[in-house]
mmCIF file of C-alpha atoms and ligand atoms in Angstrom:
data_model
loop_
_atom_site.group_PDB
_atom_site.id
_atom_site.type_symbol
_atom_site.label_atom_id
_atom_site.label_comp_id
_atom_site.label_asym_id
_atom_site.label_seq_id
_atom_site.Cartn_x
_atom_site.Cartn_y
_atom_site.Cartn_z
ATOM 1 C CA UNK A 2 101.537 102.003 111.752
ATOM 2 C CA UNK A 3 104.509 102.466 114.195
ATOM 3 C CA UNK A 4 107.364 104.395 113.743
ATOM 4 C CA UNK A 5 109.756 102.463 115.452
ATOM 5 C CA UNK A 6 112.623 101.225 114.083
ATOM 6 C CA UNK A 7 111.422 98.062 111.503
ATOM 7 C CA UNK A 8 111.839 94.628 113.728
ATOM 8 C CA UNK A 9 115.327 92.895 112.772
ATOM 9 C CA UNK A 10 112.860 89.979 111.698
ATOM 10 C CA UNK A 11 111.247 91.845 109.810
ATOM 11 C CA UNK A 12 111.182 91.506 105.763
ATOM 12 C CA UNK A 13 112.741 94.524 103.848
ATOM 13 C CA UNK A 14 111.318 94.711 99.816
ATOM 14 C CA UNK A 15 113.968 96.173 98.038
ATOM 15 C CA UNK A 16 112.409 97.601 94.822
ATOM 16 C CA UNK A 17 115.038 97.772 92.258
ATOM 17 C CA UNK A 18 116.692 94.739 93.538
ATOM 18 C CA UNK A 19 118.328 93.508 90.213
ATOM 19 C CA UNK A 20 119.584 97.145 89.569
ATOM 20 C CA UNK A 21 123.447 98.328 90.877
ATOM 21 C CA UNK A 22 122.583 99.816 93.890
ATOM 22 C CA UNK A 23 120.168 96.822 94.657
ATOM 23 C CA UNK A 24 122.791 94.351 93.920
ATOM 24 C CA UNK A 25 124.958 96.140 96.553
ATOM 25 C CA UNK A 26 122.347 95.666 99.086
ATOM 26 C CA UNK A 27 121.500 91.983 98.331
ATOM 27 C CA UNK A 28 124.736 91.050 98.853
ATOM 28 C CA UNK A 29 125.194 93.097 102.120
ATOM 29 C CA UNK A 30 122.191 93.339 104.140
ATOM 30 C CA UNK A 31 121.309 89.693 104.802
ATOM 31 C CA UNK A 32 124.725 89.762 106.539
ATOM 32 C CA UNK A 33 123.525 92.762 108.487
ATOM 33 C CA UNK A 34 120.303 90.634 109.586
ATOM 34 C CA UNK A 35 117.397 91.698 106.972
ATOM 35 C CA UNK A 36 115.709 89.006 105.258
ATOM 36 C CA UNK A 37 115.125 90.357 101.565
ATOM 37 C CA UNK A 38 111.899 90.436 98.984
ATOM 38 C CA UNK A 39 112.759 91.972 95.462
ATOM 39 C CA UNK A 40 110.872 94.189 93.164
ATOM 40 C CA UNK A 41 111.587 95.027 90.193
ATOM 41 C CA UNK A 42 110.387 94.382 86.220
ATOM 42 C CA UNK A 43 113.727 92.623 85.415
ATOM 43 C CA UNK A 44 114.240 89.573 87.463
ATOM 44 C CA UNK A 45 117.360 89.000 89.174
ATOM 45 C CA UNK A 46 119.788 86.886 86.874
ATOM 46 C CA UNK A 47 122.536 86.221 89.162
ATOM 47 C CA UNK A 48 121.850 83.020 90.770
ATOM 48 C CA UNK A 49 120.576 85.201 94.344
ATOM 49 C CA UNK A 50 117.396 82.682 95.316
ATOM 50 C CA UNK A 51 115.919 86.010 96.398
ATOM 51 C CA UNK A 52 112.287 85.709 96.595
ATOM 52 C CA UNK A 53 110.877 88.273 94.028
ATOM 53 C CA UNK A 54 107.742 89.861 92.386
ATOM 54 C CA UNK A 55 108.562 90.977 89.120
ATOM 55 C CA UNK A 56 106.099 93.696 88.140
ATOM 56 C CA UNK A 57 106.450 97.767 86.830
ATOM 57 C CA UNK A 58 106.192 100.037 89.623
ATOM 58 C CA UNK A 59 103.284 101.360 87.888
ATOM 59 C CA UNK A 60 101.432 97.964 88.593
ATOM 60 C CA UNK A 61 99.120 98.250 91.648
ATOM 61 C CA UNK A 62 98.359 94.807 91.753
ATOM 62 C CA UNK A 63 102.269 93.654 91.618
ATOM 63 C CA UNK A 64 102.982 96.310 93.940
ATOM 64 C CA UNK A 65 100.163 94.926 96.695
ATOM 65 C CA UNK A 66 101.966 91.554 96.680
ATOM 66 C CA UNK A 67 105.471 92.876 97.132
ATOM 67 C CA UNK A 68 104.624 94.926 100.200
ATOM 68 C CA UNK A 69 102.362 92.152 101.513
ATOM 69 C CA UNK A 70 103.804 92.005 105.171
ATOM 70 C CA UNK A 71 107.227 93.425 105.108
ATOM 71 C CA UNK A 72 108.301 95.681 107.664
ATOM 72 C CA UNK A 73 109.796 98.123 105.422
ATOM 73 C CA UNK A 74 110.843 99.011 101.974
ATOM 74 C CA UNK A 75 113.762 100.473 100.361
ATOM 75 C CA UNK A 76 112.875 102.250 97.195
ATOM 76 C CA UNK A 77 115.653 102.049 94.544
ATOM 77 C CA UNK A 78 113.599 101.464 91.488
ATOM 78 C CA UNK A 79 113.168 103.932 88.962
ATOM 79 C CA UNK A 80 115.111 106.039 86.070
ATOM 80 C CA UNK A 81 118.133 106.529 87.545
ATOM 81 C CA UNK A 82 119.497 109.298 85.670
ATOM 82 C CA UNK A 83 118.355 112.261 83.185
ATOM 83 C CA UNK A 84 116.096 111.181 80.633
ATOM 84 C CA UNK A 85 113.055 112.795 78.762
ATOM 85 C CA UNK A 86 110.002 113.489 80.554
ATOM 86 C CA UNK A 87 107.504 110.815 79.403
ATOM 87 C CA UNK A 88 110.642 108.227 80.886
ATOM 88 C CA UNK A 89 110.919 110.230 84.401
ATOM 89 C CA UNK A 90 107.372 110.568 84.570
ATOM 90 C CA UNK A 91 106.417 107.061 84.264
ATOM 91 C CA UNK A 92 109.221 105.548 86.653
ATOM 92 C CA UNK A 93 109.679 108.357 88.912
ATOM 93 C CA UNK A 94 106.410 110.014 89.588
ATOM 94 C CA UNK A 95 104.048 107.887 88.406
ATOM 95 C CA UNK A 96 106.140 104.487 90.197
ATOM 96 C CA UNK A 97 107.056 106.546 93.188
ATOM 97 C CA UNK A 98 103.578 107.452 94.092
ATOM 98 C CA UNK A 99 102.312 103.913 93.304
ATOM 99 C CA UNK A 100 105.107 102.080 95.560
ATOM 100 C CA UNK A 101 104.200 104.881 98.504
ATOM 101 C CA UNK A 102 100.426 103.718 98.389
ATOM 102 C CA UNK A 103 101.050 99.857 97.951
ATOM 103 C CA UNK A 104 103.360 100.726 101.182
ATOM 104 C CA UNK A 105 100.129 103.021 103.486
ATOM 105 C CA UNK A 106 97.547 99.705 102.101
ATOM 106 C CA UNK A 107 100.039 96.961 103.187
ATOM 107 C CA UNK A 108 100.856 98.995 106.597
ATOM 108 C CA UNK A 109 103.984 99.294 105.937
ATOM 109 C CA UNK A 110 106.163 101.144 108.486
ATOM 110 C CA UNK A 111 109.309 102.743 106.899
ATOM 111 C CA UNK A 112 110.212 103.646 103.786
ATOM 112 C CA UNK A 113 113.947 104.099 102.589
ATOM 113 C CA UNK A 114 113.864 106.616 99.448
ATOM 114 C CA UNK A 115 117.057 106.628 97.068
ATOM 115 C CA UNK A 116 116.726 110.577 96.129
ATOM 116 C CA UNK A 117 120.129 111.744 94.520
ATOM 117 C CA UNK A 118 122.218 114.901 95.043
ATOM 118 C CA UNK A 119 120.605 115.923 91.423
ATOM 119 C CA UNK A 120 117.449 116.849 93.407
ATOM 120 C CA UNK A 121 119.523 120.075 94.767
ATOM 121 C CA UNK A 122 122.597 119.939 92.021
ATOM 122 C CA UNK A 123 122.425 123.908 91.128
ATOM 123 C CA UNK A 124 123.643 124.535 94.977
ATOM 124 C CA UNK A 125 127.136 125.732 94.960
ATOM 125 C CA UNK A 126 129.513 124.792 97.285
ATOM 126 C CA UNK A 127 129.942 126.689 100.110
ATOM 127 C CA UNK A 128 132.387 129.191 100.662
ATOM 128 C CA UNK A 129 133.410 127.474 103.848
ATOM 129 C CA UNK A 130 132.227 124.560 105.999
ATOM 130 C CA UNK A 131 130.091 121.584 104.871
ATOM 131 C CA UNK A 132 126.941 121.316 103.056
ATOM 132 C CA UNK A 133 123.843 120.327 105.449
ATOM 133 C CA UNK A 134 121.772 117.290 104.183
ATOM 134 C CA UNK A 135 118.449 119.038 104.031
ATOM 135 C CA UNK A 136 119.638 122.421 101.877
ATOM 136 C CA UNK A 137 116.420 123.178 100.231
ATOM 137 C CA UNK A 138 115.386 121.938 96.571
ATOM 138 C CA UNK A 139 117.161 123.311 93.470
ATOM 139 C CA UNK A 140 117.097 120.303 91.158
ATOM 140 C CA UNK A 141 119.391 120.529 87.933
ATOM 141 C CA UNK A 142 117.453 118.047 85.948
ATOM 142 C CA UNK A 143 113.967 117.128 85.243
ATOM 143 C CA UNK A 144 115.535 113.508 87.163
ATOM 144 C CA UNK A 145 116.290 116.028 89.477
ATOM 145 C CA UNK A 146 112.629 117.299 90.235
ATOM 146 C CA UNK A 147 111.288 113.736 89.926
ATOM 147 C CA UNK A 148 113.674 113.441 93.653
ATOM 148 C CA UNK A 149 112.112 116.218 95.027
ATOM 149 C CA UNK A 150 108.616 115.208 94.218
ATOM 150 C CA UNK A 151 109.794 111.834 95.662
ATOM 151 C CA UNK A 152 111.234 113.628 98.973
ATOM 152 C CA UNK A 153 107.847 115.930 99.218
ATOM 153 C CA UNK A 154 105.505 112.566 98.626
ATOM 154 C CA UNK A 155 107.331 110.929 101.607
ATOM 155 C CA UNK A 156 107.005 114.033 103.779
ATOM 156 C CA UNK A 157 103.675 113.736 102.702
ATOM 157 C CA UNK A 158 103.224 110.162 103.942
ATOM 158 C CA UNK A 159 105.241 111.024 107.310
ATOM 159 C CA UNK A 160 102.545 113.948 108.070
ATOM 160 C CA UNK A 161 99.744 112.227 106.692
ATOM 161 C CA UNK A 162 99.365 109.118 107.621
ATOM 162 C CA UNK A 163 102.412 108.242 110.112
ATOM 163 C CA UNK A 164 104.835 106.711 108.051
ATOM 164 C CA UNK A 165 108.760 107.200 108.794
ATOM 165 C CA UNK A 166 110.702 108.003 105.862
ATOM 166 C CA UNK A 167 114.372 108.782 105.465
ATOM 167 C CA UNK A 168 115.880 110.176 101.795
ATOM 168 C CA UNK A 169 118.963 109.543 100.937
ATOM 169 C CA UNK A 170 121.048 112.500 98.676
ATOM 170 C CA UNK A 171 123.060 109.754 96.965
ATOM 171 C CA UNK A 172 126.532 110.931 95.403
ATOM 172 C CA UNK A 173 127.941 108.694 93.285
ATOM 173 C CA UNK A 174 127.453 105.022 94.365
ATOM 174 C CA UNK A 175 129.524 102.659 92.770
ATOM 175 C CA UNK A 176 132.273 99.928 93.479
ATOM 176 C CA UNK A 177 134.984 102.768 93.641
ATOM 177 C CA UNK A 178 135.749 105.985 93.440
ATOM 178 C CA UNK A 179 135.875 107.745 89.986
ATOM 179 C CA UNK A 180 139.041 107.278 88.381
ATOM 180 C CA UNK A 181 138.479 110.802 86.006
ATOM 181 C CA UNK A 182 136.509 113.087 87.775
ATOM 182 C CA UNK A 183 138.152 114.801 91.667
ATOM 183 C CA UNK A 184 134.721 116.312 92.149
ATOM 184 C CA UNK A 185 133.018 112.965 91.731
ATOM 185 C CA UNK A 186 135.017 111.126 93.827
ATOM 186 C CA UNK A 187 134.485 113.695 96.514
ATOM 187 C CA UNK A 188 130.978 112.455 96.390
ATOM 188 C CA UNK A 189 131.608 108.400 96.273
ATOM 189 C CA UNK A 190 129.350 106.053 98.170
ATOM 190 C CA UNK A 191 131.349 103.236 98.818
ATOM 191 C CA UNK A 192 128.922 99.604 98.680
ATOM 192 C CA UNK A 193 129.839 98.826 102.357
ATOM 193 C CA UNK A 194 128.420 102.221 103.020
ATOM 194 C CA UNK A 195 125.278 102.643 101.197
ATOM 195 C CA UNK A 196 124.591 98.999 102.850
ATOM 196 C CA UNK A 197 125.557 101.035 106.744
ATOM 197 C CA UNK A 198 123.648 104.130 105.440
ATOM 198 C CA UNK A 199 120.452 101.783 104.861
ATOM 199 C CA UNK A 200 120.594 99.730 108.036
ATOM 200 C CA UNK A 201 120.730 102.247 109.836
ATOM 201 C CA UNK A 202 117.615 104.079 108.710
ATOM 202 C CA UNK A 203 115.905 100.991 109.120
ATOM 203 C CA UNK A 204 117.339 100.527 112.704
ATOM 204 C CA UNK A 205 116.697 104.373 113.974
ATOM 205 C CA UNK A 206 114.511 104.634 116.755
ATOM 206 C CA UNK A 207 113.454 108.216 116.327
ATOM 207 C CA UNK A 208 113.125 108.392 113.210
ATOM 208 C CA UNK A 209 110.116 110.200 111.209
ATOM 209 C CA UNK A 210 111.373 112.240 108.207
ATOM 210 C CA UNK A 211 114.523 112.580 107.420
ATOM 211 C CA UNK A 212 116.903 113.887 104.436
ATOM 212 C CA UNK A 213 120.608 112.647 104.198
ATOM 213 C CA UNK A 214 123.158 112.637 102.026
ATOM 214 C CA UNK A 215 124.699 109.124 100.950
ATOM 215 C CA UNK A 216 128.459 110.043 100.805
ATOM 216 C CA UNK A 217 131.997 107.709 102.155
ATOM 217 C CA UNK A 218 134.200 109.470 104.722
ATOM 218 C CA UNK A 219 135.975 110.989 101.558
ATOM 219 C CA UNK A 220 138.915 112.952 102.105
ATOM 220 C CA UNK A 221 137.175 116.119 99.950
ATOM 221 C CA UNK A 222 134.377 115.564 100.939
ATOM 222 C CA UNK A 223 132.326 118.926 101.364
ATOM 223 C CA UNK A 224 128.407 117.420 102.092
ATOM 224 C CA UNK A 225 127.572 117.077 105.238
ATOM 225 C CA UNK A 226 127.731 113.453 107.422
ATOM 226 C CA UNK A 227 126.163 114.844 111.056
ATOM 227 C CA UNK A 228 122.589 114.172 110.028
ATOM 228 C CA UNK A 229 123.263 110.465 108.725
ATOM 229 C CA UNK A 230 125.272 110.316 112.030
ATOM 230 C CA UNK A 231 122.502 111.402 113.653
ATOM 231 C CA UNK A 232 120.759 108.352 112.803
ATOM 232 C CA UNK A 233 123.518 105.686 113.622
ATOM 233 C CA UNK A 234 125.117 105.907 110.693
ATOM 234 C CA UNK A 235 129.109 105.367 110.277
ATOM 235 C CA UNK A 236 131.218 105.819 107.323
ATOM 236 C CA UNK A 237 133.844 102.456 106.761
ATOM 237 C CA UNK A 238 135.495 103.880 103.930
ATOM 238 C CA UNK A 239 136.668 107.164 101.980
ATOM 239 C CA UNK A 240 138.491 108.357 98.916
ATOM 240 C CA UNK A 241 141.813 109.503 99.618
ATOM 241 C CA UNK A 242 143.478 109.965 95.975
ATOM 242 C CA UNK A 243 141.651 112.116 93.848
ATOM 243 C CA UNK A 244 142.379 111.856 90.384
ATOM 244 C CA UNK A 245 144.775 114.976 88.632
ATOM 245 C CA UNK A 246 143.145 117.357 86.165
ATOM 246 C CA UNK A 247 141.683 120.628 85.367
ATOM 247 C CA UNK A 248 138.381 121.639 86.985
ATOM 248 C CA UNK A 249 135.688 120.638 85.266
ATOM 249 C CA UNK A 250 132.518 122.464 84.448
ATOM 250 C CA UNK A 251 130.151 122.288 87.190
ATOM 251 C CA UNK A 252 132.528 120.690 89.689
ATOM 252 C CA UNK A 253 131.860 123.615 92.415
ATOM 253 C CA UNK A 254 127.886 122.508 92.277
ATOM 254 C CA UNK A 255 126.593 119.679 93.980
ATOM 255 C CA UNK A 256 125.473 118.236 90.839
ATOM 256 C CA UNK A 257 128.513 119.033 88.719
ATOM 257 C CA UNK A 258 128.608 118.319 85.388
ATOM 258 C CA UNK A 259 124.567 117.704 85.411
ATOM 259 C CA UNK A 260 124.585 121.514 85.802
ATOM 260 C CA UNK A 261 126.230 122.239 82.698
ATOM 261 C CA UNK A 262 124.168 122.810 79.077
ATOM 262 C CA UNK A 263 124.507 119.199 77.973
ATOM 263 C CA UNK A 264 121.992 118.088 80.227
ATOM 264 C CA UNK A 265 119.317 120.885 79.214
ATOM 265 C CA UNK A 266 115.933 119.164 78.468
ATOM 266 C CA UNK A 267 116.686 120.042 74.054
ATOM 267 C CA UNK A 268 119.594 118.377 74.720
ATOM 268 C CA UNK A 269 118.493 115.417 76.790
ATOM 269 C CA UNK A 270 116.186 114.739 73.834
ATOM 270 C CA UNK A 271 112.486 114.297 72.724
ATOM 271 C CA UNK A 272 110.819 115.876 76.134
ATOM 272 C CA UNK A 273 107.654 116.117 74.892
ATOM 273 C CA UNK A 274 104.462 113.692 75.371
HETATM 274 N N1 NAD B 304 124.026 104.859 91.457
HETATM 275 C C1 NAD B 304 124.116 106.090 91.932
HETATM 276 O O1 NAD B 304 125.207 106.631 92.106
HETATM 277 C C2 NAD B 304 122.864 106.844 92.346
HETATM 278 C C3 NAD B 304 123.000 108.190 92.720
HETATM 279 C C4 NAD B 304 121.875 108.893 93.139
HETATM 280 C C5 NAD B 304 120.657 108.262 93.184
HETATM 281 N N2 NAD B 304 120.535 106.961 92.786
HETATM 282 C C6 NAD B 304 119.199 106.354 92.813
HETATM 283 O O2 NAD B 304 119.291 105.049 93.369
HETATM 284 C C7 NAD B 304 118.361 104.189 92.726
HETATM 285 C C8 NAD B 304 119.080 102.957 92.192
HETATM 286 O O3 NAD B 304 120.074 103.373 91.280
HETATM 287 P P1 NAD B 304 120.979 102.330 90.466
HETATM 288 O O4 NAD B 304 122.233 103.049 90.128
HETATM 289 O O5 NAD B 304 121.030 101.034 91.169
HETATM 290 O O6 NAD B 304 120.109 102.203 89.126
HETATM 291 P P2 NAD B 304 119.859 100.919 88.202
HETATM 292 O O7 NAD B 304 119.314 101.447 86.925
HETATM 293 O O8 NAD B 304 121.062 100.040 88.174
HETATM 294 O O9 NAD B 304 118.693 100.151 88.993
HETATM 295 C C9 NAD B 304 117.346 100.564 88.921
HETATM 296 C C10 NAD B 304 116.481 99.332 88.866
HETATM 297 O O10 NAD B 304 115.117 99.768 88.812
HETATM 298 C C11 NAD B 304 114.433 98.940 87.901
HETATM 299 N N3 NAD B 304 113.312 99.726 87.350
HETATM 300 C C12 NAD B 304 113.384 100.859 86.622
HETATM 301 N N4 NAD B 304 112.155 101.283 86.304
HETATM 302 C C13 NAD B 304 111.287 100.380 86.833
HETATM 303 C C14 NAD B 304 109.885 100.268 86.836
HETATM 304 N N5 NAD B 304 109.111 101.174 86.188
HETATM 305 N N6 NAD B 304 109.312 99.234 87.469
HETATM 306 C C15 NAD B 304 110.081 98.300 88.104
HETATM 307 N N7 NAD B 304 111.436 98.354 88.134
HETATM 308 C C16 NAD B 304 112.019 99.388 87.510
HETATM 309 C C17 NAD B 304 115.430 98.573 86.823
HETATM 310 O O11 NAD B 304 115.070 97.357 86.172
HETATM 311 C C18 NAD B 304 116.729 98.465 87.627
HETATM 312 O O12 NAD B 304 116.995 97.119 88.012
HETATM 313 C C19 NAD B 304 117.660 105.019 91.668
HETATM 314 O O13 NAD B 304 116.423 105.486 92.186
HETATM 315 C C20 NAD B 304 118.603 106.177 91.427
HETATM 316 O O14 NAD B 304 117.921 107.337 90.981
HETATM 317 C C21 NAD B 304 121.605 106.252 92.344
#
């Protein structure tokens, strides 16, 4: 196990592949010079030939083939938002750990580790400056913790048995920035860049553990962009507008409205299992 950046000829499995963020990347980082395997237990249903092993993360077996000889793996697959805990647990502990040992069995080099802002959303905003990348955990969901483990499980790997692993704080990825929300279009993550953001973890040299955040040059932006610099990384696009409105509950945390009662785990619903 190397870690060196992942060979241009390499394969990259993208687990999650038929999800959002995976359907960004499909259609962005062949361009970039990746040739693509997808994971995930829906398959694809958008005409992409990608070549795919459909299986649950919480398949071993599935989970050997997929990482059979790819240089590195990008791990988007899981519950991507709060849920109750049997539904976290399954797909985000449970499927995280199971996709980091199919990855140390197949040799695999890198990982790539969507985490989410929600693993440290009960951080305020600073009361000047930016917000670094690796501010320490303070999740604001039980989502939330299910990043962290996922961010502690790759420094894990890194220490333990040489693998290089770069999390990505994701804001709010989607096609463009929130048309209702200021403080969540502060955090957008345009396509273009979540596709830059993930090439250039794969690319980086130097890279062993690292934690970013995955946020567009926006023009409020308050996280911080040095460490995903750091790596290569450069933002293409921004917010500039942000929509009008009164403040919004939350929207001085990093995980704004996450942060607020609604998302409480009575609230979220049926916890226990
Ligand atoms: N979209 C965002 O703004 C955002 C923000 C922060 C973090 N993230 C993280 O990025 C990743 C991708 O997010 P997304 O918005 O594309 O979500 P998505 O729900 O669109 O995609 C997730 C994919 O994972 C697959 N999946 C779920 N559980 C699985 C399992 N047990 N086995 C196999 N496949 C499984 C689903 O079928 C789906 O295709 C997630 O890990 C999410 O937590 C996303």
């Amino acid at each position: 196990v190397t870690s060196a950046g992942a060979d241009a000829d390499g394969t990259v499995l993208l687990t999650g592949a038929a999800g959002r963020i995976g359907t960004m990347l499909r259609e962005r980082l062949p361009a970039l010079g990746w040739g693509l395997r997808g994971f995930d237990r829906t398959p694809v249903d958008d005409g992409d030939p990608l070549p795919m092993v459909v299986g649950d993360l919480t398949d071993s077996a599935a989970l050997d083939a997929a990482c059979a000889g790819v240089a590195a793996v990008v791990h988007l697959a899981g519950q991507p938002t709060e849920a109750p805990w049997p539904v976290i647990r399954e797909a985000n502990i449970e499927g995280t750990f199971q996709l980091f040992e199919a990855a140390r069995r197949a040799g695999v080099a890198r990982v790539v580790y969507a985490s989410s802002n929600h693993a440290v959303g009960f951080t305020p905003r600073p009361p000047a400056g930016e917000l670094a990348a690796d501010v320490a955990p303070r999740p604001d969901t039980l989502y939330g913790v299910s990043k962290v483990f996922g961010e502690a499980l790759g420094r894990y790997y890194v220490d333990r048995y040489g693998l290089a692993v770069a999390c990505l704080r994701i804001g709010n990825c989607a096609p463009e920035p929130s048309p209702e929300s200021a403080a969540d279009a502060r955090v957008w993550l345009s396509p273009n860049d979540v596709a830059g953001l993930v090439d250039a973890c794969l690319h980086a040299p130097d890279l062993r553990f690292a934690i970013l955040w995955g946020v567009s040059a926006n023009a409020g932006r308050w996280w911080s962009l040095r460490e995903a610099e750091a790596l290569g990384f450069r933002a293409t696009d921004g917010a500039d507008a942000e929509p009008a409105g009164p403040a919004q509950p939350g929207d001085d945390m990093v995980g704004r409205a996450f942060t607020t009662p609604a998302y409480g785990i009575e609230e979220i619903g049926a916890p226990r299992s």
